[in-house]
XYZ file of C-alpha atoms in Angstrom:
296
model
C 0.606 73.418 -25.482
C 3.769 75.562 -26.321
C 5.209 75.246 -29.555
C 9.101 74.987 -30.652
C 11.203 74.969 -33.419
C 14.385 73.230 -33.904
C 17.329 75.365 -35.079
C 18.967 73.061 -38.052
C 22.210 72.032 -36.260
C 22.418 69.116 -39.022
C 22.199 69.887 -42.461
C 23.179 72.678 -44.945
C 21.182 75.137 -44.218
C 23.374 77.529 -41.359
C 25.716 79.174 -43.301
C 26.300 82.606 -41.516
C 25.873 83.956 -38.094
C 23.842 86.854 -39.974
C 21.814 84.468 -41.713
C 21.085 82.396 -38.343
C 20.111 85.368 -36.739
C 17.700 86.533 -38.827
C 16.290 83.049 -38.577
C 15.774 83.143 -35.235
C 14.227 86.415 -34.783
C 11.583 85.122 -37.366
C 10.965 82.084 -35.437
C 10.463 84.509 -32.164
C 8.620 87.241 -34.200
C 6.002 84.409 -35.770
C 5.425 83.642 -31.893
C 7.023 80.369 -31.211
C 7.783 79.745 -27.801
C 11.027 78.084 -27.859
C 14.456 77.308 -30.370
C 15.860 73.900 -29.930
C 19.275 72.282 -30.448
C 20.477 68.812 -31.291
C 24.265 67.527 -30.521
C 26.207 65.327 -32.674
C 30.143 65.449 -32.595
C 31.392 62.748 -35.447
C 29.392 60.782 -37.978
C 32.083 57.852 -38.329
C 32.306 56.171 -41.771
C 31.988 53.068 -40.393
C 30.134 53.109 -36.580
C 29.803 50.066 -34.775
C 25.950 51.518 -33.811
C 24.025 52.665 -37.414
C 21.839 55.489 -36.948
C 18.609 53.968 -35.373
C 16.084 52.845 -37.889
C 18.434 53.403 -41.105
C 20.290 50.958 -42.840
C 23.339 53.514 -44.472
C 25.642 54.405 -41.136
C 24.054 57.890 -41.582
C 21.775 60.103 -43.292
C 23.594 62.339 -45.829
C 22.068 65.169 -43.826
C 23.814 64.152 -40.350
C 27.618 63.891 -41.756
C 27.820 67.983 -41.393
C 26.931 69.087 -37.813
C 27.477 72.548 -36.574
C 28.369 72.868 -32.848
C 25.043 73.660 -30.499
C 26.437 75.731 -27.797
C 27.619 78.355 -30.473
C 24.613 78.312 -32.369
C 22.666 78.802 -28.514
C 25.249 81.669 -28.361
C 24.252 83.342 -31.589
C 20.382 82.766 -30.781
C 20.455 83.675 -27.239
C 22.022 87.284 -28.455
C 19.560 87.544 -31.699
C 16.377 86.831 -29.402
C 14.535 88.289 -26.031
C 11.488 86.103 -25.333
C 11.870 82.708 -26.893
C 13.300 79.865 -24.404
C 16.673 77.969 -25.780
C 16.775 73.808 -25.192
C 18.479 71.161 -26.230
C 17.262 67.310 -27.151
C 19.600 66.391 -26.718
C 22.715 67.875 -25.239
C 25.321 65.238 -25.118
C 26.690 65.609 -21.921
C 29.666 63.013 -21.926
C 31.306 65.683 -24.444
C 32.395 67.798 -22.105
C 34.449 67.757 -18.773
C 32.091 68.734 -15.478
C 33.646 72.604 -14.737
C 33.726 72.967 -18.395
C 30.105 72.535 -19.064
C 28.966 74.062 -16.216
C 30.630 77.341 -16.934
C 29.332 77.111 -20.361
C 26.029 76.580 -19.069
C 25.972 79.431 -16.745
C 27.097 81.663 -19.306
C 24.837 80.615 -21.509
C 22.168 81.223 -18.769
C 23.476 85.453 -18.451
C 23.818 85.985 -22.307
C 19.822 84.724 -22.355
C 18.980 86.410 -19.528
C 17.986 83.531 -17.663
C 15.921 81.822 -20.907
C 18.282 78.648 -21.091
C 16.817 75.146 -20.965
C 19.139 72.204 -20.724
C 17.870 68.893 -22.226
C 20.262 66.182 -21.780
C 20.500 62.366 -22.583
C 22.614 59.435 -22.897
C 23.030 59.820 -26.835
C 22.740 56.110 -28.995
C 26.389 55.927 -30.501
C 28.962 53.912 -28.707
C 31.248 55.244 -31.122
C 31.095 58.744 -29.221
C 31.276 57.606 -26.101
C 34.888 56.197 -26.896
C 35.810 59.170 -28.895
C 34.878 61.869 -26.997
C 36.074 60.807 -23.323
C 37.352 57.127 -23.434
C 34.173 56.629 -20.934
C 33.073 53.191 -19.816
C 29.709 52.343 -22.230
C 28.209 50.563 -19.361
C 28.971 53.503 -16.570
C 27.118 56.369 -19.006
C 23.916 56.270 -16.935
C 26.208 56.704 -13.584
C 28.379 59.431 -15.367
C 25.714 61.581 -16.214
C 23.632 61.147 -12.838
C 26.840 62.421 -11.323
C 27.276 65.155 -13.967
C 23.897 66.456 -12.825
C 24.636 66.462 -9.424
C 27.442 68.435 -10.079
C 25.811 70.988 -12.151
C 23.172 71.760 -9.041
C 26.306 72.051 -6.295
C 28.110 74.475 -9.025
C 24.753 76.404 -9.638
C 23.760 76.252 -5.923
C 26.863 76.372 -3.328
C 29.963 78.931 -3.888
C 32.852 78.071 -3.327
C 31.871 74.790 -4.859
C 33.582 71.183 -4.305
C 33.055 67.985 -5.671
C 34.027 64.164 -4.597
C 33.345 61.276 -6.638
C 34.054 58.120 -8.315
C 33.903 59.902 -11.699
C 35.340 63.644 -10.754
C 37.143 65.045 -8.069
C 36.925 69.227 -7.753
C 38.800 71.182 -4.743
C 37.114 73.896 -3.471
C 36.641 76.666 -5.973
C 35.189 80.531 -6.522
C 32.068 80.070 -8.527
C 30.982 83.684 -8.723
C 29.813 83.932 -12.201
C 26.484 82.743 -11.067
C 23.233 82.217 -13.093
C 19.965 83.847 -13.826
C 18.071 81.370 -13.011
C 17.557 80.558 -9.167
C 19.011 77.035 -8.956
C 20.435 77.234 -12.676
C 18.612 76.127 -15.909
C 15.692 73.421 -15.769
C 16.977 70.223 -16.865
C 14.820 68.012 -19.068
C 15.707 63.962 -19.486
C 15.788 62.336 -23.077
C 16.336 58.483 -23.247
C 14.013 55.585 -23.828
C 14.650 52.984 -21.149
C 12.822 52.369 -17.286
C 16.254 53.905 -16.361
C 15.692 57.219 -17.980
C 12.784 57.504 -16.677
C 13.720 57.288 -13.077
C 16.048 59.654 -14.023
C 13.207 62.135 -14.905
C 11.635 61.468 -11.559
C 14.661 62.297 -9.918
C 16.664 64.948 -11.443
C 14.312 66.773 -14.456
C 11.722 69.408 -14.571
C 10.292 66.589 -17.571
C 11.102 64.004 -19.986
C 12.002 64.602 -23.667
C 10.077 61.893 -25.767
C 9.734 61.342 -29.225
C 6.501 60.076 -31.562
C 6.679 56.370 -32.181
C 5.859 54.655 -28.784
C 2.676 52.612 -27.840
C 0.087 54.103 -25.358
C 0.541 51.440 -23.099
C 4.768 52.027 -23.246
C 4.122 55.776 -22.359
C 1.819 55.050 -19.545
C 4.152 52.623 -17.837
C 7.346 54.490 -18.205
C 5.254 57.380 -16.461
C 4.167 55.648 -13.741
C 8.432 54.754 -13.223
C 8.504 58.649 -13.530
C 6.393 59.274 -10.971
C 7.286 56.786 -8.482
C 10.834 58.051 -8.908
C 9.585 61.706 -8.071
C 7.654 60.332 -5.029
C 10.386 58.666 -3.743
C 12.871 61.527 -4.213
C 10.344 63.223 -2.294
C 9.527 65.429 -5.543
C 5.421 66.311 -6.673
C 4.878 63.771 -9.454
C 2.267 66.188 -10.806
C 5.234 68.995 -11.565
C 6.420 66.270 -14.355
C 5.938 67.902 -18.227
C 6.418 66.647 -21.783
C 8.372 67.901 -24.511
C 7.623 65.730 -27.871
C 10.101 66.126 -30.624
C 8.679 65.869 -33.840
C 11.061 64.782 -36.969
C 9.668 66.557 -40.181
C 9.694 63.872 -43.375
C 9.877 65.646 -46.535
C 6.991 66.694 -48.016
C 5.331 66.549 -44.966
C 2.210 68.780 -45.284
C 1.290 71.720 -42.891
C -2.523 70.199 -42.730
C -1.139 67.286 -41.626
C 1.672 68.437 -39.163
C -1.433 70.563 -37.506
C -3.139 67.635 -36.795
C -0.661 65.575 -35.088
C 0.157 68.633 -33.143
C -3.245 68.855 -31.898
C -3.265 65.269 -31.295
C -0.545 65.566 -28.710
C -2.056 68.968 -27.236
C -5.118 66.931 -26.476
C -2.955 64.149 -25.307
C -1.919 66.699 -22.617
C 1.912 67.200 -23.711
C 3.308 70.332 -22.622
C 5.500 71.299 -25.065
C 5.761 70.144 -28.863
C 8.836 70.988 -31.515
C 9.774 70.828 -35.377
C 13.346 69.676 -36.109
C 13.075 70.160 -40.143
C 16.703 69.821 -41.251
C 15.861 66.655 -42.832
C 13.246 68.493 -44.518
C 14.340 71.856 -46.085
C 18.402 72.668 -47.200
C 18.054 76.335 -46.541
C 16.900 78.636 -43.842
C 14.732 80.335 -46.268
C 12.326 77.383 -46.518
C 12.433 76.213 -42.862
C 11.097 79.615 -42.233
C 8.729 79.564 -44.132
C 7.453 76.386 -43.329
C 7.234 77.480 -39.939
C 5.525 80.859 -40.852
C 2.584 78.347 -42.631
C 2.679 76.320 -39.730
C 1.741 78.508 -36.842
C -0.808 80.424 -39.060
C -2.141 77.072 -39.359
C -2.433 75.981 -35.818
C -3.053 79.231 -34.236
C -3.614 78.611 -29.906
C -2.728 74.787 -29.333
C-alpha cells in the first residue's frame, strides 16, 4: 500500500512558501509516496449545511484555508518523486478552460506527477457562491467538466458543445505530461459517485467510517459502471483518507494503516491539520510515523 501525506491547506500551520517547501521535501525525503490537497473556498458564519458531523458551523481550524492549486505549485517545484492529489478538488470553482489550463500546467511544472481527485463537495453554500450553479445539476456539471478535461487533454484544436459550456474551436498546444492528462480519482459517498468511478476515474477516494457491507455494494455499482463503459473493473484502486484526532498515537495510526493494507486499499493518507498548528510538528509526526510502519 502507498502511503500519503496531506499538505495542511486548513489550519495555521503554512506560513511561508520557504517554510512549505522545506516541508515537503521532508515528506519526500522520509519516503512518502504522495502530498495531498484539500479545497475549501468560504467558511460562512452562518451556512445553511454545518460541517458534517459537528454541531458549531465549522471547526476553528477550517475558517482559514489557503488556496490548493498554489500550494500544488510550490510543492510540485520543491519535490521530484512524490505524486501531488487532491481529495478533494472542488471542481464547480472554476470555469472549464480555466481549470484545464491550470491543470495542464500543473501537470509540466511536476513533470507529469499530478493527480486530480475531484468531488461534488457537501456545502450548498459554495455551490451558490462560487458559480450561481443549480444544487440539483452538480452531478451533471461535473460529469460534463470531466468530459471536457479529456477532449482538452486529448484533441487540439479542442471544441466543446453542451448544455452547461459551449467552447469554439481553440489552439490547445500547451499540452501535458501525462499521455491522456492527469488520472482522475472520484470522492463522494452516494450509488451516484460511484458510477461515476466506474465511468470516468482511475479509483474512488473514500474515507474511514463506512460499514463492510456499504463498501462492498457501492463497489459492485463501481464495477458494473466500468463494465458497462466497457472499462476493466479490476483497474479500479482505493485511496482512504485518514483524518488525524489529536493525540492520536503513532502505535495506533500504524495499526489502522495496516488494517486497510490488508484490506487491499491501494493508497492510504494523513491529513493532520486538525492535529498539529505548525509544520514543525506535522513533520515530525510523519517522520515517527513511517519509521513506525516501515513497507505497508
Amino acid at each position: 500500500m502507498k502511503l500519503g501525506f496531506g499538505i495542511p491547506v486548513l489550519g495555521p500551520a503554512v506560513g511561508s512558501a520557504h517554510g512549505l517547501s522545506a516541508f515537503c521535501r521532508g515528506i519526500e525525503d522520509l519516503g512518502y509516496d504522495s502530498l495531498w490537497v484539500a479545497d475549501r473556498l468560504v467558511a460562512p458564519v452562518a451556512p445553511h449545511t454545518p460541517y458534517p458531523g459537528e454541531q458549531q458551523p465549522f471547526p476553528p481550524e477550517m475558517t482559514r484555508s489557503l488556496d490548493p492549486l498554489l500550494l500544488w505549485t510550490v510543492a510540485a517545484t520543491a519535490t521530484r518523486r512524490v505524486r501531488l492529489n487532491a481529495s478533494t478538488l472542488n471542481t464547480f470553482y472554476y470555469e472549464p478552460p480555466h481549470l484545464a489550463r491550470l491543470l495542464t500546467t500543473l501537470d509540466v511544472l511536476s513533470e507529469g506527477r499530478l493527480e486530480v481527485g475531484v468531488g461534488l463537495g457537501w456545502m450548498k453554500d459554495e455551490h451558490d457562491i462560487a458559480r450561481s450553479a443549480d444544487w440539483h445539476q452538480r452531478g451533471k456539471i461535473l460529469d460534463d467538466m470531466l468530459a471536457f478535461l479529456q477532449a482538452w487533454w486529448t484533441t487540439n484544436p479542442v471544441a466543446w458543445e453542451s448544455p452547461f459550456f459551449t467552447l469554439p474551436p481553440t489552439h490547445a498546444d500547451l499540452r501535458p505530461v501525462q499521455a491522456g492528462g492527469p488520472p482522475i480519482w472520484i470522492g463522494g459517498a452516494s450509488a451516484a459517485a460511484m458510477r461515476r468511478v466506474g465511468r470516468s476515474g482511475v479509483g474512488w477516494l473514500a474515507f474511514e467510517g463506512l460499514p463492510d457491507d456499504v463498501m462492498d455494494a457501492w463497489w459492485s455499482i463501481a464495477r458494473r459502471a466500468a463494465e458497462d463503459a466497457g472499462r476493466d473493473p479490476d483497474t479500479l484502486k482505493t485511496a482512504m483518507r485518514i483524518n488525524l484526532e489529536p493525540n492520536t498515537s503513532v502505535d495506533s495510526l500504524a495499526a489502522k494503516l495496516t488494517r486497510h493494507a490488508e484490506s487491499g486499499v491501494d493508497e492510504a493518507f494523513v491529513d493532520a491539520f486538525a492535529a498539529f498548528s505548525t509544520l514543525d510538528q506535522t513533520l515530525d509526526f510523519a517522520d515517527r510515523l513511517i519509521a513506525r510502519t516501515g513497507q505497508l
